[in-house]
Coordinates of C-alpha atoms and ligand atoms in Angstrom, one line a residue:
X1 CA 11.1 36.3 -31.2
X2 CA 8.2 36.8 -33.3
X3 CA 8.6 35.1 -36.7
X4 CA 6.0 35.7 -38.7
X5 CA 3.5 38.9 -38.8
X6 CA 0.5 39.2 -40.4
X7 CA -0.9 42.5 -41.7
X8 CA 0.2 45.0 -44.3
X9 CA 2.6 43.1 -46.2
X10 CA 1.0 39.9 -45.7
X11 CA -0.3 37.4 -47.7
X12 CA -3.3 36.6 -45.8
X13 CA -4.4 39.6 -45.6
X14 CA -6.1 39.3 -49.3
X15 CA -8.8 41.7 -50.7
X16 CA -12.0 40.7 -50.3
X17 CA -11.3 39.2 -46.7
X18 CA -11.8 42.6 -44.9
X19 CA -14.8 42.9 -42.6
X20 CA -16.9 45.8 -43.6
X21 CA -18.3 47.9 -41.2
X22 CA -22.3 48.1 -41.3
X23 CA -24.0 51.3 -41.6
X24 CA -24.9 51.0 -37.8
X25 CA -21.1 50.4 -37.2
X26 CA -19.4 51.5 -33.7
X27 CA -18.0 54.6 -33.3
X28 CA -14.4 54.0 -31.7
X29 CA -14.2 55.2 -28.2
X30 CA -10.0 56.0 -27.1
X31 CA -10.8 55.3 -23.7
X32 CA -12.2 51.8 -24.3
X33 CA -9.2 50.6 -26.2
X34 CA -11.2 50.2 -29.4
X35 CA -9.5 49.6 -32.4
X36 CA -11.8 47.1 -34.3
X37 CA -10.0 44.2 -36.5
X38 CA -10.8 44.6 -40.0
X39 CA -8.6 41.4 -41.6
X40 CA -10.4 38.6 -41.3
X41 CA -7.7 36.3 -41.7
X42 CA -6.5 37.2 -38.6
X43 CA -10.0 37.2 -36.8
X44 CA -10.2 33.3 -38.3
X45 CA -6.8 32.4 -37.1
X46 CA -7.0 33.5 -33.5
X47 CA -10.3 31.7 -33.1
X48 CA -8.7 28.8 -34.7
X49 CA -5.9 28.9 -31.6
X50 CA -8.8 27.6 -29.1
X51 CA -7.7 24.1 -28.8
X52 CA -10.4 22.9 -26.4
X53 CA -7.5 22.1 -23.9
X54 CA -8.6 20.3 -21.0
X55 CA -12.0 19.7 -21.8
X56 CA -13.9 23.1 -21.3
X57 CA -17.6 23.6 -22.8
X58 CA -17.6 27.9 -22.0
X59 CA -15.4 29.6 -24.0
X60 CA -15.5 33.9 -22.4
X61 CA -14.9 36.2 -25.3
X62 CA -13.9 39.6 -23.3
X63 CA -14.9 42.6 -25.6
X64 CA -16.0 41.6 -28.6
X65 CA -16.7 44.9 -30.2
X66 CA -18.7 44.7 -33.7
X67 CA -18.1 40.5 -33.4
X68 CA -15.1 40.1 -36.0
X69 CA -13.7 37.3 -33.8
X70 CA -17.2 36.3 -32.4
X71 CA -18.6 34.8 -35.7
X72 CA -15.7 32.6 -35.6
X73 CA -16.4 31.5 -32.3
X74 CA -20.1 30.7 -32.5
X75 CA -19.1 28.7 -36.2
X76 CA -16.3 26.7 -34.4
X77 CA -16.1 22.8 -34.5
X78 CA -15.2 22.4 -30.6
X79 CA -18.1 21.5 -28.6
X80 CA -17.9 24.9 -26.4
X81 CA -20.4 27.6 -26.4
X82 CA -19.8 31.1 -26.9
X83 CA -20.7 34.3 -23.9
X84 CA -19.3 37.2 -24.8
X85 CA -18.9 40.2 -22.0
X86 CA -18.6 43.9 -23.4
X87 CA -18.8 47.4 -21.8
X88 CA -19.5 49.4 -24.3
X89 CA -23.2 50.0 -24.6
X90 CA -23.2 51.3 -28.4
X91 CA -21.5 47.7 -28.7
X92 CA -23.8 45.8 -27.3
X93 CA -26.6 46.9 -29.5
X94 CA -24.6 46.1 -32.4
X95 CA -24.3 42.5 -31.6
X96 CA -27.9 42.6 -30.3
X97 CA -28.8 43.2 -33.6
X98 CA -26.1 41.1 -35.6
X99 CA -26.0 38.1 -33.8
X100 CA -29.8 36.7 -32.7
X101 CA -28.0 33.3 -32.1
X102 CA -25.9 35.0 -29.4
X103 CA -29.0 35.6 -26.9
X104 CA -28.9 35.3 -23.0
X105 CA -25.2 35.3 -23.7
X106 CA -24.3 38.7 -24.2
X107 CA -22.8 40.2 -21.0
X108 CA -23.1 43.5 -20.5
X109 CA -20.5 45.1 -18.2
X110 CA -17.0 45.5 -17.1
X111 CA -14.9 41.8 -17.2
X112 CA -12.6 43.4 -14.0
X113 CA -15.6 43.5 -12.3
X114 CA -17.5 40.8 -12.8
X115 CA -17.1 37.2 -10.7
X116 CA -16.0 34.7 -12.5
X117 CA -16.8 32.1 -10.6
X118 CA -20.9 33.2 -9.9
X119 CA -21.3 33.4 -13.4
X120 CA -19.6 30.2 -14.4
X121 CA -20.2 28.4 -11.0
X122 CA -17.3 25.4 -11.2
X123 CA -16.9 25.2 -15.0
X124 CA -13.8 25.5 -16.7
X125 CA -13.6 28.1 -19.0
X126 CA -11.4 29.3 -21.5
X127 CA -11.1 33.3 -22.1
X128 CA -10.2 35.2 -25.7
X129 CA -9.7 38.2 -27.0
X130 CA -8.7 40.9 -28.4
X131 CA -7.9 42.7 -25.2
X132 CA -8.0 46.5 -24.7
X133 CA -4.7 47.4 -24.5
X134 CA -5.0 49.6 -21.4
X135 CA -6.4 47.0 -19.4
X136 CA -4.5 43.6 -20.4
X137 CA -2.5 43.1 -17.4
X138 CA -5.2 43.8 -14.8
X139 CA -7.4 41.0 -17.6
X140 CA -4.1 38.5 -16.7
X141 CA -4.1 39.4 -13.3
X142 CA -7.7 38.3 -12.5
X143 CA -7.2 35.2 -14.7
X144 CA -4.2 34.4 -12.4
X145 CA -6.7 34.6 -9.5
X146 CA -8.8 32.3 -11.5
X147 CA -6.5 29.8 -12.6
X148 CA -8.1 26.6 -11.3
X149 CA -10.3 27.5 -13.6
X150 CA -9.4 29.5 -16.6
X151 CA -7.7 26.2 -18.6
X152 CA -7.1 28.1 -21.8
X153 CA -6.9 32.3 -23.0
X154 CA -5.8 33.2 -26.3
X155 CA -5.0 36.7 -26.9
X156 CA -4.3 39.3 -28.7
X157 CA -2.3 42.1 -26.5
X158 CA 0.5 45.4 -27.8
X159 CA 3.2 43.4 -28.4
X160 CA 5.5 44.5 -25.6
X161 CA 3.4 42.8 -23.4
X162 CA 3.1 40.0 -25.5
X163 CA 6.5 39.2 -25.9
X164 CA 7.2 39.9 -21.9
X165 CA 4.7 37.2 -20.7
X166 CA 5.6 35.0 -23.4
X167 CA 9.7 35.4 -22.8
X168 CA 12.2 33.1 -20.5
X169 CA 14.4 34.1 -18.2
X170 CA 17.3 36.2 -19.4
X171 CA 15.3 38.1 -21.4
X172 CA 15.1 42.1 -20.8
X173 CA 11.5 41.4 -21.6
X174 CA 10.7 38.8 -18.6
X175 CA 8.7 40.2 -15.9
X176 CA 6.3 40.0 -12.9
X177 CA 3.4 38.6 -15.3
X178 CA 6.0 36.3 -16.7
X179 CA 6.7 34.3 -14.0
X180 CA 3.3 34.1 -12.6
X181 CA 1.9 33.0 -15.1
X182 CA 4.6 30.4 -16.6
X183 CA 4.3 29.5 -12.8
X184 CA 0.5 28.1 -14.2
X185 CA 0.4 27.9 -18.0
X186 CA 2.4 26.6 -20.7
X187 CA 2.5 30.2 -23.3
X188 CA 3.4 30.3 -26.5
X189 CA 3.9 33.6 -28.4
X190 CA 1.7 33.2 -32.0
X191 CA 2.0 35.8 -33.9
X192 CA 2.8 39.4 -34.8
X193 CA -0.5 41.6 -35.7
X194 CA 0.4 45.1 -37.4
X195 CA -1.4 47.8 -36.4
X196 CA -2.6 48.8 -40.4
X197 CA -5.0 46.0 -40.0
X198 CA -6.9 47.9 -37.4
X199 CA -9.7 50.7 -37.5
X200 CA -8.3 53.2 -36.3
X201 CA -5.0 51.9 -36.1
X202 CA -3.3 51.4 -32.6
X203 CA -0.1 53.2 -32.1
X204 CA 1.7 49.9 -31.4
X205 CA 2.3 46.3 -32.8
X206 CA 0.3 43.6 -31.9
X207 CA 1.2 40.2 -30.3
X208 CA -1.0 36.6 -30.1
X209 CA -0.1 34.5 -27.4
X210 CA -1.8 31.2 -26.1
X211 CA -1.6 30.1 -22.4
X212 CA -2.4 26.4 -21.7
X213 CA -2.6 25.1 -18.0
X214 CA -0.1 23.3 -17.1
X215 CA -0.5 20.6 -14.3
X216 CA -0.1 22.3 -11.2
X217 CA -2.6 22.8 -9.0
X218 CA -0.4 24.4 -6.3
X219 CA 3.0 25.2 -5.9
X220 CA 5.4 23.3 -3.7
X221 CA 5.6 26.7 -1.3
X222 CA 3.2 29.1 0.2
X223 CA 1.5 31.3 -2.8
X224 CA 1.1 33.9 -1.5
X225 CA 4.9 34.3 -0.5
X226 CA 5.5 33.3 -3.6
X227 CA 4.0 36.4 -5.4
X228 CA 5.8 39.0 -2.7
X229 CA 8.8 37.5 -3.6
X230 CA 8.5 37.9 -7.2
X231 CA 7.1 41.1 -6.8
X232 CA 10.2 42.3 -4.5
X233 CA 12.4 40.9 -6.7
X234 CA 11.5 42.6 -9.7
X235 CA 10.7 46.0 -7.9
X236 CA 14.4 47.1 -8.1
X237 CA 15.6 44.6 -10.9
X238 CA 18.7 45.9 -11.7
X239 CA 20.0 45.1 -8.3
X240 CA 21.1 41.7 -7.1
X241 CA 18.5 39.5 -5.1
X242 CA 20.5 40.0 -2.3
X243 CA 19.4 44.3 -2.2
X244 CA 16.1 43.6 -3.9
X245 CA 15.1 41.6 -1.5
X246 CA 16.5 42.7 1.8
X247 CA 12.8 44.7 2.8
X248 CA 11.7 40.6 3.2
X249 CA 14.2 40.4 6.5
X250 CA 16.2 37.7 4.6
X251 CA 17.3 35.3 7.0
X252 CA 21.5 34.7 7.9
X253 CA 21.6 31.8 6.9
X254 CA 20.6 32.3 3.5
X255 CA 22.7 35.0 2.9
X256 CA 25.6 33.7 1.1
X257 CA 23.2 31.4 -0.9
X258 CA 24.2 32.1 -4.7
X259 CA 20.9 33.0 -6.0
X260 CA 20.8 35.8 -4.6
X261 CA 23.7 37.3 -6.4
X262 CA 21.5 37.0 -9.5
X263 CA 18.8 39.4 -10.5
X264 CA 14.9 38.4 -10.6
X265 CA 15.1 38.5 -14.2
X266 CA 17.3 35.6 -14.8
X267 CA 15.3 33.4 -12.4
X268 CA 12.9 31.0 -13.8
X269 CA 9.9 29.5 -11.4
X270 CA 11.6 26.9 -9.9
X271 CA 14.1 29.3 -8.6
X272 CA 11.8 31.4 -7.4
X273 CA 10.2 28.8 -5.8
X274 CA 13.5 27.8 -3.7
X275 CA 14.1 31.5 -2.8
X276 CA 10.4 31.5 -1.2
X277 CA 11.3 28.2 0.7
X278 CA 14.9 29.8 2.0
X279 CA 12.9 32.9 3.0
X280 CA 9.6 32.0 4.4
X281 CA 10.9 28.5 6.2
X282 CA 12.0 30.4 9.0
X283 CA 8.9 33.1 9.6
X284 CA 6.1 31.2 9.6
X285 CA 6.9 27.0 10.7
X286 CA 5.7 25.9 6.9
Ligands
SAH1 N1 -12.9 42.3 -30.5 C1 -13.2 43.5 -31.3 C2 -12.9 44.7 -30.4 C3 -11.5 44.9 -29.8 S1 -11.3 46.5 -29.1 C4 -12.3 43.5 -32.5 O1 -11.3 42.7 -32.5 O2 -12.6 44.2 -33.4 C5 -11.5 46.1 -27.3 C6 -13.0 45.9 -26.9 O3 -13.0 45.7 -25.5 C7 -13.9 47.0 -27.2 O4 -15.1 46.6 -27.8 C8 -14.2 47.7 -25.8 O5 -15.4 48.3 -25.7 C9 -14.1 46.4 -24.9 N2 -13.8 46.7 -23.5 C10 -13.0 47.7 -23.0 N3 -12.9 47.6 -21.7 C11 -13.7 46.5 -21.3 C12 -14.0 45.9 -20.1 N4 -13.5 46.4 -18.9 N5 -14.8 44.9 -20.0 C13 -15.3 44.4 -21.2 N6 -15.1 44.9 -22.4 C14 -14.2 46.0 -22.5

């Protein structure tokens, strides 16, 4: 899937274009997922993927670290404005210092926990990042719970998870996250990130995706179904629909339908969509 990486053997990532850490420079905490970008290439090109989609002017740059990607952000073309929201106190001080332009902007505290829609009251937003790893599906989750507003995210996640949200049906890869999203946003996996290009250097690969609202404002069956169903589905996903699914109380009728001789993993949105209809039609009169 991923065609091209950037990092060790890479063009791009020339001499001269490496950030170098300050003497003040942050001390990398394991249990914040830091692992600070030093290409700045890369920094410049994931910036670059914020396409102003849908009109937003508040572009959310969750943990920005020392800045690598922020002084992209704040030199961009696109008639947005930069915030930036960080947890890391020794972090905060850094761009305190480094970045005067930044003031009243910089967030301090933990994105999971923050409301979205207080801070940014009606506004469509767009979110980027190079994501701590060990928090990058909850990050997804609340922008699922946010999607009428989050219009655009750009990301950078370990490439696993990556490739997952970014993969269709049929793939070994395609999961919960997967359909929810693509239920929402059009994604596109960008690029391959290797880990050499990082201080210290993360265990893993690293994956850019994009994810671009798509037109739906709601889905032609009840939500909230929608997710236990896909949930469900995917919580035994070696078995058939029909055993995955049999703690819903699948109704007779349904029972001899043929998607649910498949498994979740080789249904796309629209079929999950139908199974929701099939199931939930009967409980609850919608
Ligand atoms: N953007 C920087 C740093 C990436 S490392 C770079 O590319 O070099 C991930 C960053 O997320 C760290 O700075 C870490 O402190 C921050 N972070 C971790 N958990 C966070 C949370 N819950 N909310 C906001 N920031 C968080």
């Amino acid at each position: 899937m991923p065609e091209r990486s950037y990092g060790k053997n890479s063009k791009r990532a020339a001499p001269g274009r490496e950030h170098s850490f300050r003497g003040d420079a942050v001390r990398a905490k394991k249990h914040l997922g830091q692992h600070f970008l030093k290409d700045l290439s890369i920094a410049e090109r994931i910036a670059g993927l914020l396409s102003g989609h849908n009109g937003y002017q508040t572009v959310l740059e969750i943990g920005p670290g020392m800045g690598v990607l922020t002084q992209y952000l704040l030199a961009t073309d696109l008639p947005f404005t930069t915030h930036v929201i960080e947890i890391d106190t020794e972090s905060i001080a850094y761009l305190t210092a480094h970045f005067p332009m930044l003031r009243g902007r910089i967030l301090d505290g933990d994105f999971l926990r923050m409301d979205l829609s207080t801070l940014f009251p009606e506004e469509p937003i767009a979110i980027i990042g190079n994501f701590p790893y060990n928090i990058s599906s909850q990050i997804l989750f609340k922008v699922l719970d946010h999607r009428q507003q989050v219009q655009e995210v750009v990301c950078m996640l370990q490439q696993e998870v990556a490739q997952r949200i970014a993969s269709p049906p049929g793939n070994k890869d395609y999961g919960i996250l997967s359909v929810l999203l693509q239920a929402y946003y059009d994604i596109k996996y960008e690029f391959t990130v290797d880990a050499s290009v990082f201080s210290p250097p993360p265990k893993v690969q690293s994956g850019v995706i994009s994810l671009r609202r798509n037109e739906v404002v709601a889905l032609p069956c009840n939500e909230k179904k929608f997710v236990q169903v896909v949930k469900q589905g995917f919580n035994n996903r070696r078995k058939t629909l029909r055993n995955a699914l049999k703690p819903l109380n699948l109704p007779e009728s349904m029972l001899s339908h043929s998607l649910l001789d498949k498994r979740a993993e080789q249904l796309g949105v629209a079929d999950f969509i139908e199974l929701t209809n099939l199931i939930f039609n009967y409980d609850d009169g919608l």
